[in-house]
GROMACS .gro file of C-alpha atoms in nm:
model
  376
    1LEU     CA    1  -1.965  -0.563  -0.916
    2ALA     CA    2  -1.984  -0.449  -1.279
    3GLN     CA    3  -1.899  -0.520  -1.640
    4VAL     CA    4  -1.673  -0.282  -1.834
    5HIS     CA    5  -1.735  -0.217  -2.204
    6ARG     CA    6  -1.541  -0.022  -2.464
    7ALA     CA    7  -1.760   0.231  -2.644
    8ARG     CA    8  -1.749   0.546  -2.853
    9THR     CA    9  -1.946   0.863  -2.784
   10HIS     CA   10  -2.141   1.048  -3.053
   11ASP     CA   11  -1.858   1.299  -3.080
   12GLY     CA   12  -1.604   1.021  -3.148
   13GLN     CA   13  -1.435   0.982  -2.806
   14ASP     CA   14  -1.330   0.629  -2.707
   15VAL     CA   15  -1.453   0.555  -2.355
   16ALA     CA   16  -1.479   0.275  -2.101
   17VAL     CA   17  -1.830   0.225  -1.965
   18LYS     CA   18  -1.862   0.045  -1.630
   19VAL     CA   19  -2.217  -0.087  -1.582
   20GLN     CA   20  -2.327  -0.219  -1.245
   21HIS     CA   21  -2.496  -0.559  -1.250
   22ALA     CA   22  -2.873  -0.545  -1.202
   23GLY     CA   23  -3.002  -0.646  -0.859
   24LEU     CA   24  -2.652  -0.640  -0.713
   25LEU     CA   25  -2.751  -0.456  -0.395
   26LYS     CA   26  -2.999  -0.726  -0.290
   27GLU     CA   27  -2.748  -1.003  -0.363
   28ALA     CA   28  -2.479  -0.818  -0.167
   29GLN     CA   29  -2.709  -0.777   0.132
   30ALA     CA   30  -2.774  -1.152   0.127
   31ASP     CA   31  -2.399  -1.218   0.117
   32ILE     CA   32  -2.340  -0.991   0.414
   33ALA     CA   33  -2.619  -1.162   0.609
   34THR     CA   34  -2.451  -1.497   0.534
   35PHE     CA   35  -2.114  -1.366   0.650
   36ARG     CA   36  -2.271  -1.232   0.970
   37TRP     CA   37  -2.417  -1.577   1.042
   38LEU     CA   38  -2.082  -1.748   0.969
   39ALA     CA   39  -1.902  -1.502   1.199
   40LYS     CA   40  -2.142  -1.585   1.482
   41ALA     CA   41  -2.100  -1.957   1.417
   42ALA     CA   42  -1.719  -1.926   1.420
   43LYS     CA   43  -1.738  -1.748   1.755
   44VAL     CA   44  -1.936  -2.038   1.901
   45LEU     CA   45  -1.731  -2.317   1.745
   46PHE     CA   46  -1.383  -2.168   1.794
   47GLU     CA   47  -1.312  -1.997   2.122
   48GLY     CA   48  -1.170  -1.647   2.081
   49PHE     CA   49  -1.228  -1.640   1.704
   50GLU     CA   50  -1.412  -1.308   1.681
   51LEU     CA   51  -1.505  -1.187   1.329
   52GLU     CA   52  -1.834  -1.002   1.385
   53TRP     CA   53  -1.653  -0.666   1.398
   54MET     CA   54  -1.576  -0.708   1.026
   55VAL     CA   55  -1.942  -0.707   0.921
   56PRO     CA   56  -2.008  -0.331   0.966
   57GLU     CA   57  -1.680  -0.264   0.781
   58LEU     CA   58  -1.794  -0.481   0.489
   59GLU     CA   59  -2.129  -0.303   0.479
   60ARG     CA   60  -1.972   0.044   0.476
   61ASN     CA   61  -1.715  -0.045   0.213
   62LEU     CA   62  -1.970  -0.216  -0.011
   63GLU     CA   63  -2.195   0.089   0.003
   64LYS     CA   64  -1.902   0.301  -0.115
   65GLU     CA   65  -1.808   0.066  -0.397
   66LEU     CA   66  -2.166   0.052  -0.530
   67ASP     CA   67  -2.179   0.432  -0.570
   68PHE     CA   68  -2.010   0.509  -0.904
   69VAL     CA   69  -2.047   0.885  -0.856
   70ARG     CA   70  -1.831   0.853  -0.545
   71GLU     CA   71  -1.585   0.645  -0.747
   72GLY     CA   72  -1.561   0.922  -1.006
   73LYS     CA   73  -1.492   1.179  -0.734
   74ASN     CA   74  -1.224   0.952  -0.585
   75ALA     CA   75  -1.058   0.928  -0.926
   76GLU     CA   76  -1.056   1.306  -0.970
   77ARG     CA   77  -0.917   1.361  -0.620
   78THR     CA   78  -0.628   1.121  -0.689
   79ALA     CA   79  -0.562   1.284  -1.027
   80LYS     CA   80  -0.546   1.622  -0.852
   81ASN     CA   81  -0.307   1.489  -0.586
   82PHE     CA   82  -0.070   1.361  -0.856
   83ALA     CA   83  -0.110   1.651  -1.099
   84HIS     CA   84   0.248   1.766  -1.034
   85ARG     CA   85   0.403   1.422  -0.982
   86PRO     CA   86   0.498   1.232  -1.297
   87GLY     CA   87   0.428   0.863  -1.326
   88LEU     CA   88   0.057   0.813  -1.252
   89VAL     CA   89  -0.238   0.836  -1.492
   90VAL     CA   90  -0.602   0.839  -1.381
   91PRO     CA   91  -0.853   0.817  -1.670
   92ALA     CA   92  -1.072   1.129  -1.688
   93ILE     CA   93  -1.437   1.090  -1.590
   94VAL     CA   94  -1.709   1.175  -1.844
   95TRP     CA   95  -1.961   1.318  -1.599
   96GLN     CA   96  -2.246   1.377  -1.845
   97LEU     CA   97  -2.254   0.998  -1.901
   98THR     CA   98  -2.211   0.893  -1.536
   99THR     CA   99  -2.470   0.794  -1.274
  100LYS     CA  100  -2.461   0.594  -0.951
  101GLN     CA  101  -2.483   0.270  -1.152
  102VAL     CA  102  -2.296   0.370  -1.469
  103LEU     CA  103  -1.945   0.515  -1.478
  104THR     CA  104  -1.798   0.649  -1.802
  105MET     CA  105  -1.431   0.740  -1.834
  106GLU     CA  106  -1.178   0.793  -2.109
  107TRP     CA  107  -1.039   0.476  -2.265
  108THR     CA  108  -0.671   0.418  -2.184
  109ASP     CA  109  -0.457   0.151  -2.347
  110GLY     CA  110  -0.173  -0.024  -2.167
  111SER     CA  111  -0.020  -0.355  -2.067
  112LYS     CA  112  -0.113  -0.531  -1.745
  113ILE     CA  113   0.148  -0.444  -1.484
  114THR     CA  114   0.249  -0.810  -1.440
  115ASP     CA  115   0.290  -0.858  -1.818
  116VAL     CA  116   0.671  -0.865  -1.817
  117ASP     CA  117   0.693  -0.931  -2.195
  118GLY     CA  118   0.462  -0.638  -2.271
  119ILE     CA  119   0.662  -0.405  -2.047
  120GLU     CA  120   0.992  -0.511  -2.205
  121LYS     CA  121   0.849  -0.461  -2.555
  122MET     CA  122   0.788  -0.097  -2.458
  123GLY     CA  123   1.159  -0.076  -2.379
  124PHE     CA  124   1.124  -0.062  -2.000
  125LYS     CA  125   1.276  -0.275  -1.726
  126PRO     CA  126   1.005  -0.439  -1.511
  127ALA     CA  127   1.199  -0.347  -1.196
  128LEU     CA  128   1.184   0.023  -1.293
  129VAL     CA  129   0.806   0.000  -1.335
  130ALA     CA  130   0.774  -0.178  -1.001
  131GLU     CA  131   0.974   0.093  -0.821
  132LYS     CA  132   0.755   0.360  -0.980
  133MET     CA  133   0.444   0.177  -0.858
  134ALA     CA  134   0.589   0.148  -0.507
  135GLN     CA  135   0.660   0.523  -0.508
  136VAL     CA  136   0.306   0.607  -0.620
  137PHE     CA  137   0.150   0.415  -0.331
  138ALA     CA  138   0.405   0.543  -0.081
  139ASP     CA  139   0.301   0.896  -0.184
  140MET     CA  140  -0.064   0.805  -0.131
  141ILE     CA  141  -0.005   0.669   0.218
  142PHE     CA  142   0.257   0.904   0.361
  143LEU     CA  143   0.202   1.231   0.173
  144ASP     CA  144  -0.164   1.245   0.068
  145GLY     CA  145  -0.336   1.028   0.327
  146PHE     CA  146  -0.573   0.909   0.053
  147VAL     CA  147  -0.507   0.547  -0.042
  148HIS     CA  148  -0.641   0.324  -0.321
  149CYS     CA  149  -0.743   0.002  -0.144
  150ASP     CA  150  -0.748  -0.251  -0.428
  151PRO     CA  151  -0.418  -0.232  -0.621
  152HIS     CA  152  -0.425  -0.584  -0.762
  153PRO     CA  153  -0.273  -0.642  -1.110
  154GLY     CA  154  -0.612  -0.619  -1.283
  155ASN     CA  155  -0.640  -0.253  -1.177
  156LEU     CA  156  -0.292  -0.148  -1.290
  157LEU     CA  157  -0.172  -0.088  -1.644
  158VAL     CA  158   0.157   0.037  -1.784
  159ARG     CA  159   0.189   0.269  -2.081
  160SER     CA  160   0.468   0.478  -2.232
  161ARG     CA  161   0.486   0.857  -2.236
  162LYS     CA  162   0.720   1.077  -2.439
  163ASP     CA  163   0.835   1.400  -2.273
  164THR     CA  164   0.918   1.731  -2.442
  165ARG     CA  165   1.277   1.617  -2.500
  166GLY     CA  166   1.168   1.302  -2.677
  167ASN     CA  167   1.259   1.068  -2.390
  168VAL     CA  168   1.018   0.783  -2.321
  169HIS     CA  169   0.905   0.707  -1.965
  170PRO     CA  170   0.671   0.444  -1.813
  171GLU     CA  171   0.343   0.555  -1.658
  172ILE     CA  172   0.117   0.363  -1.421
  173VAL     CA  173  -0.253   0.371  -1.517
  174LEU     CA  174  -0.469   0.325  -1.208
  175LEU     CA  175  -0.822   0.187  -1.247
  176ASP     CA  176  -1.119   0.104  -1.020
  177HIS     CA  177  -1.139   0.390  -0.769
  178GLY     CA  178  -1.438   0.256  -0.579
  179LEU     CA  179  -1.271   0.198  -0.244
  180TYR     CA  180  -1.029   0.442  -0.081
  181VAL     CA  181  -0.929   0.505   0.277
  182GLU     CA  182  -0.833   0.835   0.436
  183LEU     CA  183  -0.542   0.855   0.678
  184LYS     CA  184  -0.622   1.182   0.849
  185ASP     CA  185  -0.376   1.376   1.059
  186PRO     CA  186  -0.252   1.293   1.319
  187LEU     CA  187  -0.289   0.925   1.214
  188ARG     CA  188  -0.096   0.980   0.890
  189ARG     CA  189   0.186   1.161   1.070
  190ASP     CA  190   0.203   0.890   1.339
  191TRP     CA  191   0.233   0.629   1.063
  192CYS     CA  192   0.518   0.829   0.908
  193LEU     CA  193   0.689   0.857   1.246
  194LEU     CA  194   0.655   0.483   1.303
  195TRP     CA  195   0.842   0.409   0.979
  196LYS     CA  196   1.112   0.664   1.049
  197SER     CA  197   1.173   0.536   1.404
  198LEU     CA  198   1.173   0.177   1.277
  199VAL     CA  199   1.449   0.245   1.025
  200LEU     CA  200   1.654   0.450   1.271
  201GLN     CA  201   1.594   0.184   1.538
  202ASP     CA  202   1.488   0.455   1.783
  203ARG     CA  203   1.343   0.216   2.041
  204LYS     CA  204   1.193   0.484   2.265
  205GLU     CA  205   1.008   0.664   1.986
  206LEU     CA  206   0.915   0.336   1.818
  207THR     CA  207   0.755   0.203   2.136
  208GLU     CA  208   0.567   0.527   2.204
  209VAL     CA  209   0.415   0.563   1.858
  210SER     CA  210   0.338   0.187   1.830
  211ARG     CA  211   0.144   0.193   2.157
  212LYS     CA  212  -0.031   0.511   2.050
  213LEU     CA  213  -0.155   0.333   1.737
  214LEU     CA  214  -0.233  -0.010   1.879
  215GLY     CA  215  -0.226   0.015   2.258
  216PRO     CA  216  -0.070  -0.280   2.443
  217PHE     CA  217  -0.034  -0.474   2.116
  218GLY     CA  218   0.171  -0.198   1.951
  219GLU     CA  219   0.492  -0.400   1.959
  220ILE     CA  220   0.363  -0.619   1.677
  221LEU     CA  221   0.358  -0.329   1.428
  222PRO     CA  222   0.737  -0.310   1.379
  223ALA     CA  223   0.740  -0.687   1.323
  224ILE     CA  224   0.476  -0.655   1.051
  225LEU     CA  225   0.644  -0.363   0.875
  226SER     CA  226   0.995  -0.510   0.883
  227TYR     CA  227   0.889  -0.848   0.744
  228GLY     CA  228   1.130  -0.944   0.465
  229SER     CA  229   1.408  -0.706   0.567
  230SER     CA  230   1.717  -0.895   0.681
  231ARG     CA  231   1.850  -0.600   0.880
  232LEU     CA  232   1.527  -0.496   1.053
  233GLU     CA  233   1.329  -0.819   1.071
  234LEU     CA  234   1.301  -1.000   1.404
  235ASN     CA  235   1.490  -1.326   1.438
  236ARG     CA  236   1.325  -1.651   1.547
  237GLU     CA  237   1.393  -1.599   1.919
  238GLN     CA  238   1.261  -1.241   1.909
  239ARG     CA  239   0.945  -1.354   1.731
  240HIS     CA  240   0.887  -1.626   1.989
  241GLU     CA  241   0.944  -1.378   2.273
  242LEU     CA  242   0.699  -1.132   2.115
  243ARG     CA  243   0.430  -1.401   2.071
  244SER     CA  244   0.470  -1.505   2.435
  245LYS     CA  245   0.461  -1.146   2.559
  246LEU     CA  246   0.145  -1.064   2.362
  247LYS     CA  247  -0.006  -1.407   2.437
  248MET     CA  248  -0.046  -1.487   2.068
  249SER     CA  249  -0.086  -1.859   2.017
  250THR     CA  250  -0.382  -1.887   1.775
  251VAL     CA  251  -0.523  -1.721   1.465
  252GLY     CA  252  -0.799  -1.584   1.688
  253ASP     CA  253  -0.539  -1.396   1.893
  254PHE     CA  254  -0.408  -1.228   1.578
  255VAL     CA  255  -0.762  -1.139   1.464
  256ARG     CA  256  -0.818  -0.979   1.804
  257ILE     CA  257  -0.516  -0.757   1.747
  258LEU     CA  258  -0.644  -0.659   1.402
  259GLU     CA  259  -0.974  -0.557   1.562
  260ASP     CA  260  -0.788  -0.304   1.779
  261LEU     CA  261  -0.601  -0.156   1.483
  262PRO     CA  262  -0.740   0.178   1.355
  263ARG     CA  263  -0.969   0.088   1.064
  264PRO     CA  264  -0.797   0.315   0.809
  265LEU     CA  265  -0.463   0.148   0.887
  266LEU     CA  266  -0.617  -0.196   0.839
  267LEU     CA  267  -0.712  -0.110   0.480
  268ALA     CA  268  -0.383   0.071   0.419
  269LEU     CA  269  -0.190  -0.239   0.533
  270ARG     CA  270  -0.397  -0.454   0.298
  271SER     CA  271  -0.318  -0.216   0.011
  272ASN     CA  272   0.048  -0.219   0.108
  273GLY     CA  273   0.048  -0.601   0.100
  274LEU     CA  274  -0.099  -0.610  -0.251
  275VAL     CA  275   0.163  -0.361  -0.371
  276ARG     CA  276   0.439  -0.572  -0.218
  277ASN     CA  277   0.314  -0.880  -0.406
  278VAL     CA  278   0.320  -0.701  -0.741
  279VAL     CA  279   0.660  -0.542  -0.677
  280GLN     CA  280   0.813  -0.876  -0.581
  281GLU     CA  281   0.659  -1.044  -0.887
  282LEU     CA  282   0.839  -0.788  -1.105
  283GLY     CA  283   1.172  -0.878  -0.947
  284VAL     CA  284   1.232  -0.592  -0.703
  285LYS     CA  285   1.404  -0.683  -0.376
  286GLU     CA  286   1.227  -0.598  -0.052
  287ASN     CA  287   1.501  -0.358   0.055
  288LYS     CA  288   1.423  -0.136  -0.247
  289ARG     CA  289   1.059  -0.108  -0.147
  290LEU     CA  290   1.164  -0.047   0.214
  291ARG     CA  291   1.386   0.243   0.102
  292ILE     CA  292   1.101   0.403  -0.091
  293GLN     CA  293   0.860   0.364   0.203
  294ALA     CA  294   1.102   0.499   0.465
  295MET     CA  295   1.225   0.799   0.263
  296THR     CA  296   0.869   0.898   0.170
  297ALA     CA  297   0.753   0.856   0.531
  298THR     CA  298   1.029   1.090   0.647
  299ARG     CA  299   0.921   1.347   0.388
  300GLY     CA  300   0.561   1.298   0.498
  301LEU     CA  301   0.641   1.441   0.841
  302THR     CA  302   0.674   1.782   0.675
  303TYR     CA  303   0.318   1.768   0.534
  304ARG     CA  304   0.000   1.890   0.701
  305ALA     CA  305  -0.365   1.828   0.616
  306HIS     CA  306  -0.579   2.132   0.538
  307HIS     CA  307  -0.956   2.159   0.515
  308ASP     CA  308  -1.137   2.445   0.348
  309GLN     CA  309  -1.286   2.687   0.597
  310GLY     CA  310  -1.641   2.602   0.695
  311THR     CA  311  -1.627   2.233   0.590
  312GLU     CA  312  -1.717   1.944   0.816
  313ALA     CA  313  -1.445   1.740   0.986
  314ASP     CA  314  -1.515   1.443   0.756
  315ALA     CA  315  -1.500   1.652   0.437
  316PRO     CA  316  -1.225   1.576   0.182
  317PHE     CA  317  -0.890   1.727   0.267
  318ARG     CA  318  -0.559   1.788   0.092
  319THR     CA  319  -0.210   1.779   0.234
  320PHE     CA  320   0.050   2.047   0.169
  321ARG     CA  321   0.414   2.075   0.257
  322GLU     CA  322   0.437   2.321   0.543
  323PRO     CA  323   0.707   2.592   0.555
  324LEU     CA  324   0.984   2.470   0.785
  325GLY     CA  325   1.205   2.775   0.826
  326ILE     CA  326   1.585   2.757   0.840
  327TRP     CA  327   1.608   2.546   1.157
  328GLY     CA  328   1.322   2.314   1.068
  329GLY     CA  329   1.452   2.267   0.715
  330THR     CA  330   1.801   2.188   0.843
  331MET     CA  331   1.671   1.930   1.090
  332HIS     CA  332   1.460   1.771   0.816
  333LEU     CA  333   1.768   1.736   0.594
  334VAL     CA  334   1.954   1.578   0.887
  335ASP     CA  335   1.669   1.329   0.936
  336LEU     CA  336   1.672   1.239   0.566
  337ALA     CA  337   2.049   1.186   0.577
  338ARG     CA  338   2.023   0.963   0.886
  339VAL     CA  339   1.746   0.753   0.730
  340ARG     CA  340   1.938   0.724   0.402
  341THR     CA  341   2.253   0.612   0.585
  342ARG     CA  342   2.062   0.351   0.781
  343LEU     CA  343   1.899   0.223   0.460
  344ASP     CA  344   2.244   0.195   0.301
  345LEU     CA  345   2.333  -0.044   0.584
  346VAL     CA  346   2.016  -0.242   0.512
  347ASP     CA  347   2.116  -0.263   0.143
  348PHE     CA  348   2.463  -0.382   0.243
  349ALA     CA  349   2.308  -0.651   0.464
  350PHE     CA  350   2.098  -0.769   0.167
  351PHE     CA  351   2.412  -0.782  -0.046
  352LEU     CA  352   2.601  -0.986   0.213
  353ARG     CA  353   2.314  -1.232   0.251
  354GLU     CA  354   2.282  -1.285  -0.125
  355ALA     CA  355   2.661  -1.310  -0.168
  356THR     CA  356   2.677  -1.571   0.108
  357GLN     CA  357   2.397  -1.773  -0.048
  358TRP     CA  358   2.570  -1.761  -0.389
  359LEU     CA  359   2.902  -1.869  -0.235
  360VAL     CA  360   2.737  -2.165  -0.057
  361HIS     CA  361   2.568  -2.280  -0.378
  362PHE     CA  362   2.890  -2.235  -0.576
  363CYS     CA  363   3.095  -2.435  -0.326
  364ALA     CA  364   2.831  -2.708  -0.316
  365GLY     CA  365   2.830  -2.733  -0.695
  366PHE     CA  366   3.210  -2.722  -0.717
  367CYS     CA  367   3.272  -2.981  -0.447
  368ALA     CA  368   3.003  -3.230  -0.548
  369PRO     CA  369   3.203  -3.387  -0.838
  370ALA     CA  370   3.510  -3.421  -0.616
  371VAL     CA  371   3.310  -3.593  -0.344
  372ARG     CA  372   3.159  -3.836  -0.595
  373LEU     CA  373   3.508  -3.910  -0.732
  374LEU     CA  374   3.643  -3.986  -0.383
  375GLN     CA  375   3.346  -4.209  -0.311
  376ALA     CA  376   3.409  -4.399  -0.635
   0.00000   0.00000   0.00000
C-alpha cells in the first residue's frame, strides 16, 4: 500500500514517513472487481464454493487501511491500552506531518522478531521474546477487545529496554496499525468463556457458548482452538465423527462455516494464526501459547467494556476490570486455580509425548548396530 522512508524533521527528530502509492485507490477497486468476478466464477464452476460474501469485507478493510489518519488513531489507542503493561512499544504519531495519505511517526530501531541471531546478540532468549509476543496479543483479544490484524514478522521488531534498576528487558515494537478489529462485549466475553470451558473440558458450557457463536456449526470451534494440543486436540476418530456430523466433506463446506462466523472473530482467528506461526518459529511449544491464551481468557471474564456517555454504539470503547467483591473475587481465584491445574496436566501430557518420542528414537539408534551385526 505504501513506501516507508527514514527522514529527519527540521527540529532534528528521526521519523518514519509512510507514503501511500499514487493512484492506489483506483488500482484497488480494479482488484476487488476482479475478485468479485472470480468469486462468481468459482460459484458456477464448483458447487457449494461460495466466496462472494468476502468481497464486502475486503472493500471495508481496504477502505480502513487506506486511511492513514485512522491508522494513527489505532496506534494511539493501542498505546493507551498498553500504557501500564510492560513489553509493547507503539511508535508515537507526529500528527502535524500526517494526512490521509502520509503517516509520520517516530523512528524506532530494532531487530526483526524472527531474527534469532539479532535477538540473541541483545542477550535475550528467542523463546522469552515469543512468549512476550503471545501475551501481548492475548491481552488484545481477551482483555482489550481491540486486535491488530496483521502481526506478520515484517510488522514486529524487538528492542532492549533498561529499567530503573539497570536490568535489561525485551520489548516488542508493533508497526502497521492500518487494520484492527473490535471484539465488543458480549462477543469478547463469550470468546473468553469458550477458552475457559475448553480448558476445563466443561462440555455443557462449551457446547452452549460454541452454538451461541456459530450456531449449528459451533462444535468445530473447540477443534480449531485445540489444534496442536495433545491433551485437548481431537483424535482421528473424533475428527471423522465431527466432519460427518457437520457434513463437511469439501473445502466449500468449510468456507460455508467461515461465512457464518462473526466477522470480528474471523479476523481475530487470522491474527491468532499469524501469532502462532511466529511463536513456533522462535521455538515455543504450543502448550506454552495455550497456557497464555487460557489464563488471559479467564482474566478477561472480569473485564467490562465502557463507552463514554453520549457516544454512539460504534464509538471506540475501553475495557476495565470490574470490581468483583469478596465472593466474586474468591470465585475468580478458584477459576484461575482450576484452569492452571488443568494446564499443568496439558504440560505433563506434552512432556510424556516428547519423552516417548525421544525414547523411541534412542532405542532405534541403539538397536540398529546390533541388528546389523546379527544380520552379518
